[in-house]
mmCIF file of C-alpha atoms in Angstrom:
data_model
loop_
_atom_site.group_PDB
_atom_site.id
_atom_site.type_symbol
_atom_site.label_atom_id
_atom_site.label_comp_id
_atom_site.label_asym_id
_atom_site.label_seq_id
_atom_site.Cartn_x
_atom_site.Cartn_y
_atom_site.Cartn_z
ATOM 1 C CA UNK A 1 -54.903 -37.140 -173.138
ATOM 2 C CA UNK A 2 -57.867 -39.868 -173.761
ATOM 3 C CA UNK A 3 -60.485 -40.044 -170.801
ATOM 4 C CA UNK A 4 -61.959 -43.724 -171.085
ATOM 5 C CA UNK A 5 -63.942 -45.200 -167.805
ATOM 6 C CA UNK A 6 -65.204 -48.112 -166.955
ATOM 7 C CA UNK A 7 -65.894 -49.838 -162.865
ATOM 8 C CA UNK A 8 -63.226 -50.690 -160.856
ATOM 9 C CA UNK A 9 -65.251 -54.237 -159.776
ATOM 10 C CA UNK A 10 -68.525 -56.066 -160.294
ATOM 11 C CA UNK A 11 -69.330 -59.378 -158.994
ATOM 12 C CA UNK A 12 -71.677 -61.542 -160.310
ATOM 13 C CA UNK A 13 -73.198 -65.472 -160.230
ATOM 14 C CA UNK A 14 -72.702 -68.357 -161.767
ATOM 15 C CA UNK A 15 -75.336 -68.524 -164.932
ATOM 16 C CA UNK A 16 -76.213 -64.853 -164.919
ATOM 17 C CA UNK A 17 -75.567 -61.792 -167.008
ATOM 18 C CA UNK A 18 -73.184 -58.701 -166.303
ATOM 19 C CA UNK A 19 -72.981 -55.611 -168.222
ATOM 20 C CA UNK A 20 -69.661 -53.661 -167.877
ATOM 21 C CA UNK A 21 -69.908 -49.739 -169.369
ATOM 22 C CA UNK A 22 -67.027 -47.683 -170.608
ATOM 23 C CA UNK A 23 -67.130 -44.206 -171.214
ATOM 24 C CA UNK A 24 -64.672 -42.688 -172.853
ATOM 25 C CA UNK A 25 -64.206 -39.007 -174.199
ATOM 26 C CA UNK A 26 -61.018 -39.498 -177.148
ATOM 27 C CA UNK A 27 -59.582 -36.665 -179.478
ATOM 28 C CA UNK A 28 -61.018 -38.433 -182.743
ATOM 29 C CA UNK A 29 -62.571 -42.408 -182.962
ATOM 30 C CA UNK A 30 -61.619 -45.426 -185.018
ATOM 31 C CA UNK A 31 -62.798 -48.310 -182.869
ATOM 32 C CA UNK A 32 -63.645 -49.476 -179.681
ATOM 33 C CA UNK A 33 -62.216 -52.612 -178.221
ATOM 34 C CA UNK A 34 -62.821 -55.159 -175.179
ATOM 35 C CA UNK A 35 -60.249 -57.593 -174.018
ATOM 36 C CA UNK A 36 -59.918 -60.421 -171.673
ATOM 37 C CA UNK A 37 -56.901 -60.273 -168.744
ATOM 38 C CA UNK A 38 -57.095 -63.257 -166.494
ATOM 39 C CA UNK A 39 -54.717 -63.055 -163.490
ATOM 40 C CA UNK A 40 -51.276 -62.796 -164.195
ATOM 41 C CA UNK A 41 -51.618 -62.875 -167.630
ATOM 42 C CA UNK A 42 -51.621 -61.477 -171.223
ATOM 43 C CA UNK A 43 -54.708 -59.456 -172.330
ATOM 44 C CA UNK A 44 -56.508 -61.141 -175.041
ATOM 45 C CA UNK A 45 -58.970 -59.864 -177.663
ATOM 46 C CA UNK A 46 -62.601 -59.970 -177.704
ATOM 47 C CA UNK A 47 -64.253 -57.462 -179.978
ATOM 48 C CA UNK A 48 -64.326 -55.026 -182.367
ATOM 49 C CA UNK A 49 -66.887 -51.868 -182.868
ATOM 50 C CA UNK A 50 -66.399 -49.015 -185.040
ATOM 51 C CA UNK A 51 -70.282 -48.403 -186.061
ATOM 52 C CA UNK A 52 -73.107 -47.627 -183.822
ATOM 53 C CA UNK A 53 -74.738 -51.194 -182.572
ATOM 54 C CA UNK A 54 -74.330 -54.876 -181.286
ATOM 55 C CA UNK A 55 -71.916 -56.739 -182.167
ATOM 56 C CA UNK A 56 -72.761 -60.865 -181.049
ATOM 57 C CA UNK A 57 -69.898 -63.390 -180.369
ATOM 58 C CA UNK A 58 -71.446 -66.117 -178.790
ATOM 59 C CA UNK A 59 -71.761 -65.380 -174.969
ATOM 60 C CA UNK A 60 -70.149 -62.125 -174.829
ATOM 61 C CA UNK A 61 -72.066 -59.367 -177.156
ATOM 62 C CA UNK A 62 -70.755 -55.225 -177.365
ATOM 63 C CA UNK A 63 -72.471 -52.355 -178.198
ATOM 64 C CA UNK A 64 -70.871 -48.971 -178.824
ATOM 65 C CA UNK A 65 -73.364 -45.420 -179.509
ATOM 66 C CA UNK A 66 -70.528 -42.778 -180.803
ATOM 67 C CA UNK A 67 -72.670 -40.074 -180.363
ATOM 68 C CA UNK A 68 -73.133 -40.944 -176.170
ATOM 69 C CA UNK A 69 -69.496 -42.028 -176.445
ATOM 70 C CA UNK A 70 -70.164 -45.203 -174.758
ATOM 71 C CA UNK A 71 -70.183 -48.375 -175.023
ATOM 72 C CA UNK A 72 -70.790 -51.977 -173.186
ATOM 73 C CA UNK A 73 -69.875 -55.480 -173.378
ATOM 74 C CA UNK A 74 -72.279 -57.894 -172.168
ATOM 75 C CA UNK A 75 -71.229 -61.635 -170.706
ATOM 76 C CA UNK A 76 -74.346 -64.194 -170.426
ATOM 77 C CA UNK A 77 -74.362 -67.651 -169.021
ATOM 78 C CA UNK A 78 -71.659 -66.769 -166.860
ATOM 79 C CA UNK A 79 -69.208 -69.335 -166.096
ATOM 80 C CA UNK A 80 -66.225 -69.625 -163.576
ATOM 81 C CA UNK A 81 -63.567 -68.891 -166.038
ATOM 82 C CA UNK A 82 -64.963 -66.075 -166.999
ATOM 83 C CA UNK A 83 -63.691 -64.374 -163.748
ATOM 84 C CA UNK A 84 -61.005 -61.919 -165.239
ATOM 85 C CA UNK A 85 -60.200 -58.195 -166.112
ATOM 86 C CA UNK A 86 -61.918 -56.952 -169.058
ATOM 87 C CA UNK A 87 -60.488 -53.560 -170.824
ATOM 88 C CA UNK A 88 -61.696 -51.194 -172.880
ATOM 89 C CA UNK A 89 -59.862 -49.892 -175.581
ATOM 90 C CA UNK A 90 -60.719 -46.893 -177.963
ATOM 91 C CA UNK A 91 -58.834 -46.387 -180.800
ATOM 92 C CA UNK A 92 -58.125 -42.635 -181.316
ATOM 93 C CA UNK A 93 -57.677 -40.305 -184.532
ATOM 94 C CA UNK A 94 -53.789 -40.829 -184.562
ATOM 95 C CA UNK A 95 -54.739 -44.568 -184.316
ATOM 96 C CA UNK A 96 -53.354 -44.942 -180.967
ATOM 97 C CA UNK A 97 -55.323 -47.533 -178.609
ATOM 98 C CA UNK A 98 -55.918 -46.125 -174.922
ATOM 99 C CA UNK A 99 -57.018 -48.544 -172.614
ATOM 100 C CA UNK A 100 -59.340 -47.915 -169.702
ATOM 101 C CA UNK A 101 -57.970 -49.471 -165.895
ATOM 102 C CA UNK A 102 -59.834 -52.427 -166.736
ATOM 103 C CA UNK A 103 -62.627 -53.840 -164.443
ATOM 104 C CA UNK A 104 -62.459 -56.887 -162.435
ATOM 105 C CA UNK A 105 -65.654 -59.563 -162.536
ATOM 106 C CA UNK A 106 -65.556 -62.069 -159.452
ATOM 107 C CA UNK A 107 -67.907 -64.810 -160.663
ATOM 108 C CA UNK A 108 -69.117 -66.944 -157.380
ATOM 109 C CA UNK A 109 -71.077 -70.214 -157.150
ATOM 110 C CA UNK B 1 -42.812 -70.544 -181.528
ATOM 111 C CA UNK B 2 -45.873 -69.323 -182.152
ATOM 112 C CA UNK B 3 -46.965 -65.664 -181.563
ATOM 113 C CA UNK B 4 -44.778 -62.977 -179.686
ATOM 114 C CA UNK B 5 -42.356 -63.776 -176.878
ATOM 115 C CA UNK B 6 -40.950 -62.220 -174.309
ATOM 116 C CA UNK B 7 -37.856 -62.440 -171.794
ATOM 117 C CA UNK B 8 -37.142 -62.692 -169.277
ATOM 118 C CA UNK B 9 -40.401 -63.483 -167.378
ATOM 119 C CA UNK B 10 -39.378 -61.627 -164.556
ATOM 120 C CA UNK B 11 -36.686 -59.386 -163.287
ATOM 121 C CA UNK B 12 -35.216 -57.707 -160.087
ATOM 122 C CA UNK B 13 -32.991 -54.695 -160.870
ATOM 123 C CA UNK B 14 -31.160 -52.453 -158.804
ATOM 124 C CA UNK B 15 -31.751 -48.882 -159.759
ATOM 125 C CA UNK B 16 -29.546 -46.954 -161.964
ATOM 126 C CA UNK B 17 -28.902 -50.149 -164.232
ATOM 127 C CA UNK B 18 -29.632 -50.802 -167.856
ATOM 128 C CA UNK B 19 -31.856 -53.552 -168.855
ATOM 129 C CA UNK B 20 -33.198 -54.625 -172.192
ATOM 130 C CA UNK B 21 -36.786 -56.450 -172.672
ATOM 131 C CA UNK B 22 -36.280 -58.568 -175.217
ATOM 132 C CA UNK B 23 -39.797 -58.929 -177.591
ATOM 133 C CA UNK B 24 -39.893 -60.673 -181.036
ATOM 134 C CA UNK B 25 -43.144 -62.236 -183.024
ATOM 135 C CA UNK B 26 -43.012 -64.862 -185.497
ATOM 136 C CA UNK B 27 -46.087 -63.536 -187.323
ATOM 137 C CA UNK B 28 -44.711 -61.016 -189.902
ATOM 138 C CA UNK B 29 -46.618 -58.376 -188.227
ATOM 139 C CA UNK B 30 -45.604 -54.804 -189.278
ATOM 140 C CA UNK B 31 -46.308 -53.238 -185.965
ATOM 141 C CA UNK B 32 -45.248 -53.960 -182.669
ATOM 142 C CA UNK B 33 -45.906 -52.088 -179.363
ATOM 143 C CA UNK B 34 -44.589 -51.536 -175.571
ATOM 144 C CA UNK B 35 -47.237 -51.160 -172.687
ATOM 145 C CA UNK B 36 -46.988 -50.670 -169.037
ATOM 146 C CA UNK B 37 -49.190 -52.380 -167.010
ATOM 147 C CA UNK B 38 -49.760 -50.570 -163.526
ATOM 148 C CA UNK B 39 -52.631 -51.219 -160.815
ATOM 149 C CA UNK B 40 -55.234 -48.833 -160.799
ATOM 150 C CA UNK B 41 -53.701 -47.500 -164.362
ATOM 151 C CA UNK B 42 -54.291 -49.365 -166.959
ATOM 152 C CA UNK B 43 -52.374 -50.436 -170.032
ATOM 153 C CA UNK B 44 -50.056 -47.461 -171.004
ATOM 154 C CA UNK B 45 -48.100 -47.149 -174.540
ATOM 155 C CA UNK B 46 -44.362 -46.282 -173.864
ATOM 156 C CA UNK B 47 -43.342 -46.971 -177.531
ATOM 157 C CA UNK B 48 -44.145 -48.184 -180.787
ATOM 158 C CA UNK B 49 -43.365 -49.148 -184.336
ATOM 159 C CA UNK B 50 -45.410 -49.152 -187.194
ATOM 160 C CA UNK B 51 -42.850 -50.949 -189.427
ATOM 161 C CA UNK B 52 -39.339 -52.010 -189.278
ATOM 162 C CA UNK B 53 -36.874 -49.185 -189.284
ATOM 163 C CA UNK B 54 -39.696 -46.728 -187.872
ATOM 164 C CA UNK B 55 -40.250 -46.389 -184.555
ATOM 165 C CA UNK B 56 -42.516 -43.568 -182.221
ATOM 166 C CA UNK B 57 -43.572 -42.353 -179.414
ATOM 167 C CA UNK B 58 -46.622 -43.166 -177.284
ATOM 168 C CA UNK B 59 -48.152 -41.931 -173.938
ATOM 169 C CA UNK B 60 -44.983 -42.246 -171.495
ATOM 170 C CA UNK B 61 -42.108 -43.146 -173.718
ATOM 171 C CA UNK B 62 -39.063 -41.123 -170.639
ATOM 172 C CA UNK B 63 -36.622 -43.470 -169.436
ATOM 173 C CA UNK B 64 -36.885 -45.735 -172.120
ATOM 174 C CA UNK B 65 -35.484 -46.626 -175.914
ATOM 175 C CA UNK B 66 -36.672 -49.001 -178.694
ATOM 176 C CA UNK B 67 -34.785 -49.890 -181.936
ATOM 177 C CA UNK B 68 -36.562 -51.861 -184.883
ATOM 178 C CA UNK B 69 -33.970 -52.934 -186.497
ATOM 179 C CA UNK B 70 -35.825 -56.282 -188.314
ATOM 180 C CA UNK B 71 -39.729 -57.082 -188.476
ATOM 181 C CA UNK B 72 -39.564 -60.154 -185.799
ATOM 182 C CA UNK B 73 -37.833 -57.767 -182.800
ATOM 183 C CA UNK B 74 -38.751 -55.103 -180.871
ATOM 184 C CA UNK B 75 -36.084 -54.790 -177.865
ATOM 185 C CA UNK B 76 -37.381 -52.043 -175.313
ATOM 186 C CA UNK B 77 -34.279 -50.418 -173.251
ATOM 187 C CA UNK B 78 -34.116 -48.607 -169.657
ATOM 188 C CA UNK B 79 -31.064 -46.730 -170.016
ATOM 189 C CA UNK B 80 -30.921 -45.837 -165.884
ATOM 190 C CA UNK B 81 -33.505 -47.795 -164.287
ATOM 191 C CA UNK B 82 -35.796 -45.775 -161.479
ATOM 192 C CA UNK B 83 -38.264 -47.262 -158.818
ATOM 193 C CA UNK B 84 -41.501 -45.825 -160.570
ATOM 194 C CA UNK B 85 -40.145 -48.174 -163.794
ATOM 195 C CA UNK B 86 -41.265 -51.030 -161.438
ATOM 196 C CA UNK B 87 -44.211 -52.444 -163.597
ATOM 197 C CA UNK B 88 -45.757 -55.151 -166.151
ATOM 198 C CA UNK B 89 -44.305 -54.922 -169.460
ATOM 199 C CA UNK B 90 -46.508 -56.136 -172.256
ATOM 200 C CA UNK B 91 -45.481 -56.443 -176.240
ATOM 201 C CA UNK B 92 -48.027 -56.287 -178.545
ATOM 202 C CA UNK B 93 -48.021 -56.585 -182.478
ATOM 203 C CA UNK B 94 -50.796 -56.089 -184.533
ATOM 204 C CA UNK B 95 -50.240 -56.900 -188.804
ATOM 205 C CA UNK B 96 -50.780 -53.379 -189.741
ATOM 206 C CA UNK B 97 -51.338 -50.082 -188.021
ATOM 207 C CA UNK B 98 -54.807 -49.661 -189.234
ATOM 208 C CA UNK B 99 -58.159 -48.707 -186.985
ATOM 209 C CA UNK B 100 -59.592 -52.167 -187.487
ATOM 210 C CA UNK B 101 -56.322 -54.029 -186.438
ATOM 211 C CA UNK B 102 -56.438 -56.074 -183.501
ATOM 212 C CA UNK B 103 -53.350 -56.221 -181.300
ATOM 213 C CA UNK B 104 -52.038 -59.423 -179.981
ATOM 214 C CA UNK B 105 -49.807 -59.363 -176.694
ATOM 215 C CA UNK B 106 -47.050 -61.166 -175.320
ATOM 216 C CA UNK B 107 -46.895 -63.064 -172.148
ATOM 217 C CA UNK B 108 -45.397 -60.048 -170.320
ATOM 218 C CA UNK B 109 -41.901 -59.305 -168.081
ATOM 219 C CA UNK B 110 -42.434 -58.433 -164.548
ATOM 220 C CA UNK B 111 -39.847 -55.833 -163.464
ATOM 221 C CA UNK B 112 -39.204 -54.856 -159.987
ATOM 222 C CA UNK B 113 -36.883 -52.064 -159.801
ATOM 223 C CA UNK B 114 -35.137 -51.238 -155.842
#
């Protein structure tokens, strides 16, 4: 099976920066994904990386080294809503997606 | 409707029934996919469907059934529901099966199985 890890929690302040890492050892790699899950909710996509680098979307920005099998996704100027699940995703040689357990950032005043 | 639906929202079930998720997208999307959703777990593929008429099987597909029988539905069965089927159900379709596809998920069915 797919090995992909990330933290269970991090907690962080309003207006700061967190970095959230995922590991992940896959039989084959076609693309690395991060995803938003608010509480009771659906997950919903952020990025994309399938080449070694960083990828910028506004606030949020992920980086992926194949090589180290890793990868990040950084969240500046954090905000209140921002408080959700985020998931890593790899997307293996069969093109299957395996998801990591997702970690949980508490954003506080 | 816009996207992929789900129903219902939420279900109790007593074990040892059959129960049918009902998923369908409006977006012409070729594939279509069935997680579980379980604390400490992750998201987990059951099934999936890389076009209509095709379906196959993902990382925990016992206990349960799909048919895609059109592009727009997806129906995922429990022929004899168990306790350990007690879980978040998610859809997801994505236009192609591709690596750089993104996959778009439904609202989710919360099943409680006694």
């Amino acid at each position: 099976g797919q090995n992909i890890d990330q933290p269970t929690e991090m907690t962080a302040t309003e207006g700061a920066i967190v970095q959230i890492n995922c590991t992940y050892q896959t039989s084959g790699f076609n693309g690395l994904f991060w995803y938003q899950q608010h509480a009771g909710e659906a997950p919903t996509f952020l990025s994309y990386n399938v080449l070694d680098g960083l990828e910028e979307k506004g606030r949020f920005s992920s980086f992926l080294s194949r090589s180290k099998g890793y990868s990040y996704l950084l969240l500046k100027e954090l905000q209140m809503k921002d408080s959700a699940s985020y998931l890593c995703a790899v997307r293996d040689g069969d093109y299957k997606l395996s998801f990591g357990a997702g970690t949980t950032v508490t954003v506080r005043a | 409707i816009a996207g992929i639906t789900q129903a219902p929202t939420s279900q109790i079930l007593a074990a040892g029934r059959r129960m049918t998720l009902r998923c369908t997208q409006d977006m012409r999307h070729n594939a279509m996919y069935w997680y579980r959703q379980d604390l400490g777990l992750g998201l987990r593929l059951i099934h999936y469907s890389n076009t209509a008429g095709t379906t196959g099987k993902g990382e925990v597909p016992d206990g349960y059934s799909v048919s895609r029988a059109n592009t727009d539905d997806f129906p995922l069965t429990l022929a004899s529901a168990v306790p350990s089927q007690t879980s978040v159900y998610f859809c997801a379709s994505s236009e192609r099966a591709g690596a750089q596809e993104t996959q778009y998920f439904g609202p989710g069915t919360r099943l409680l199985v006694l």
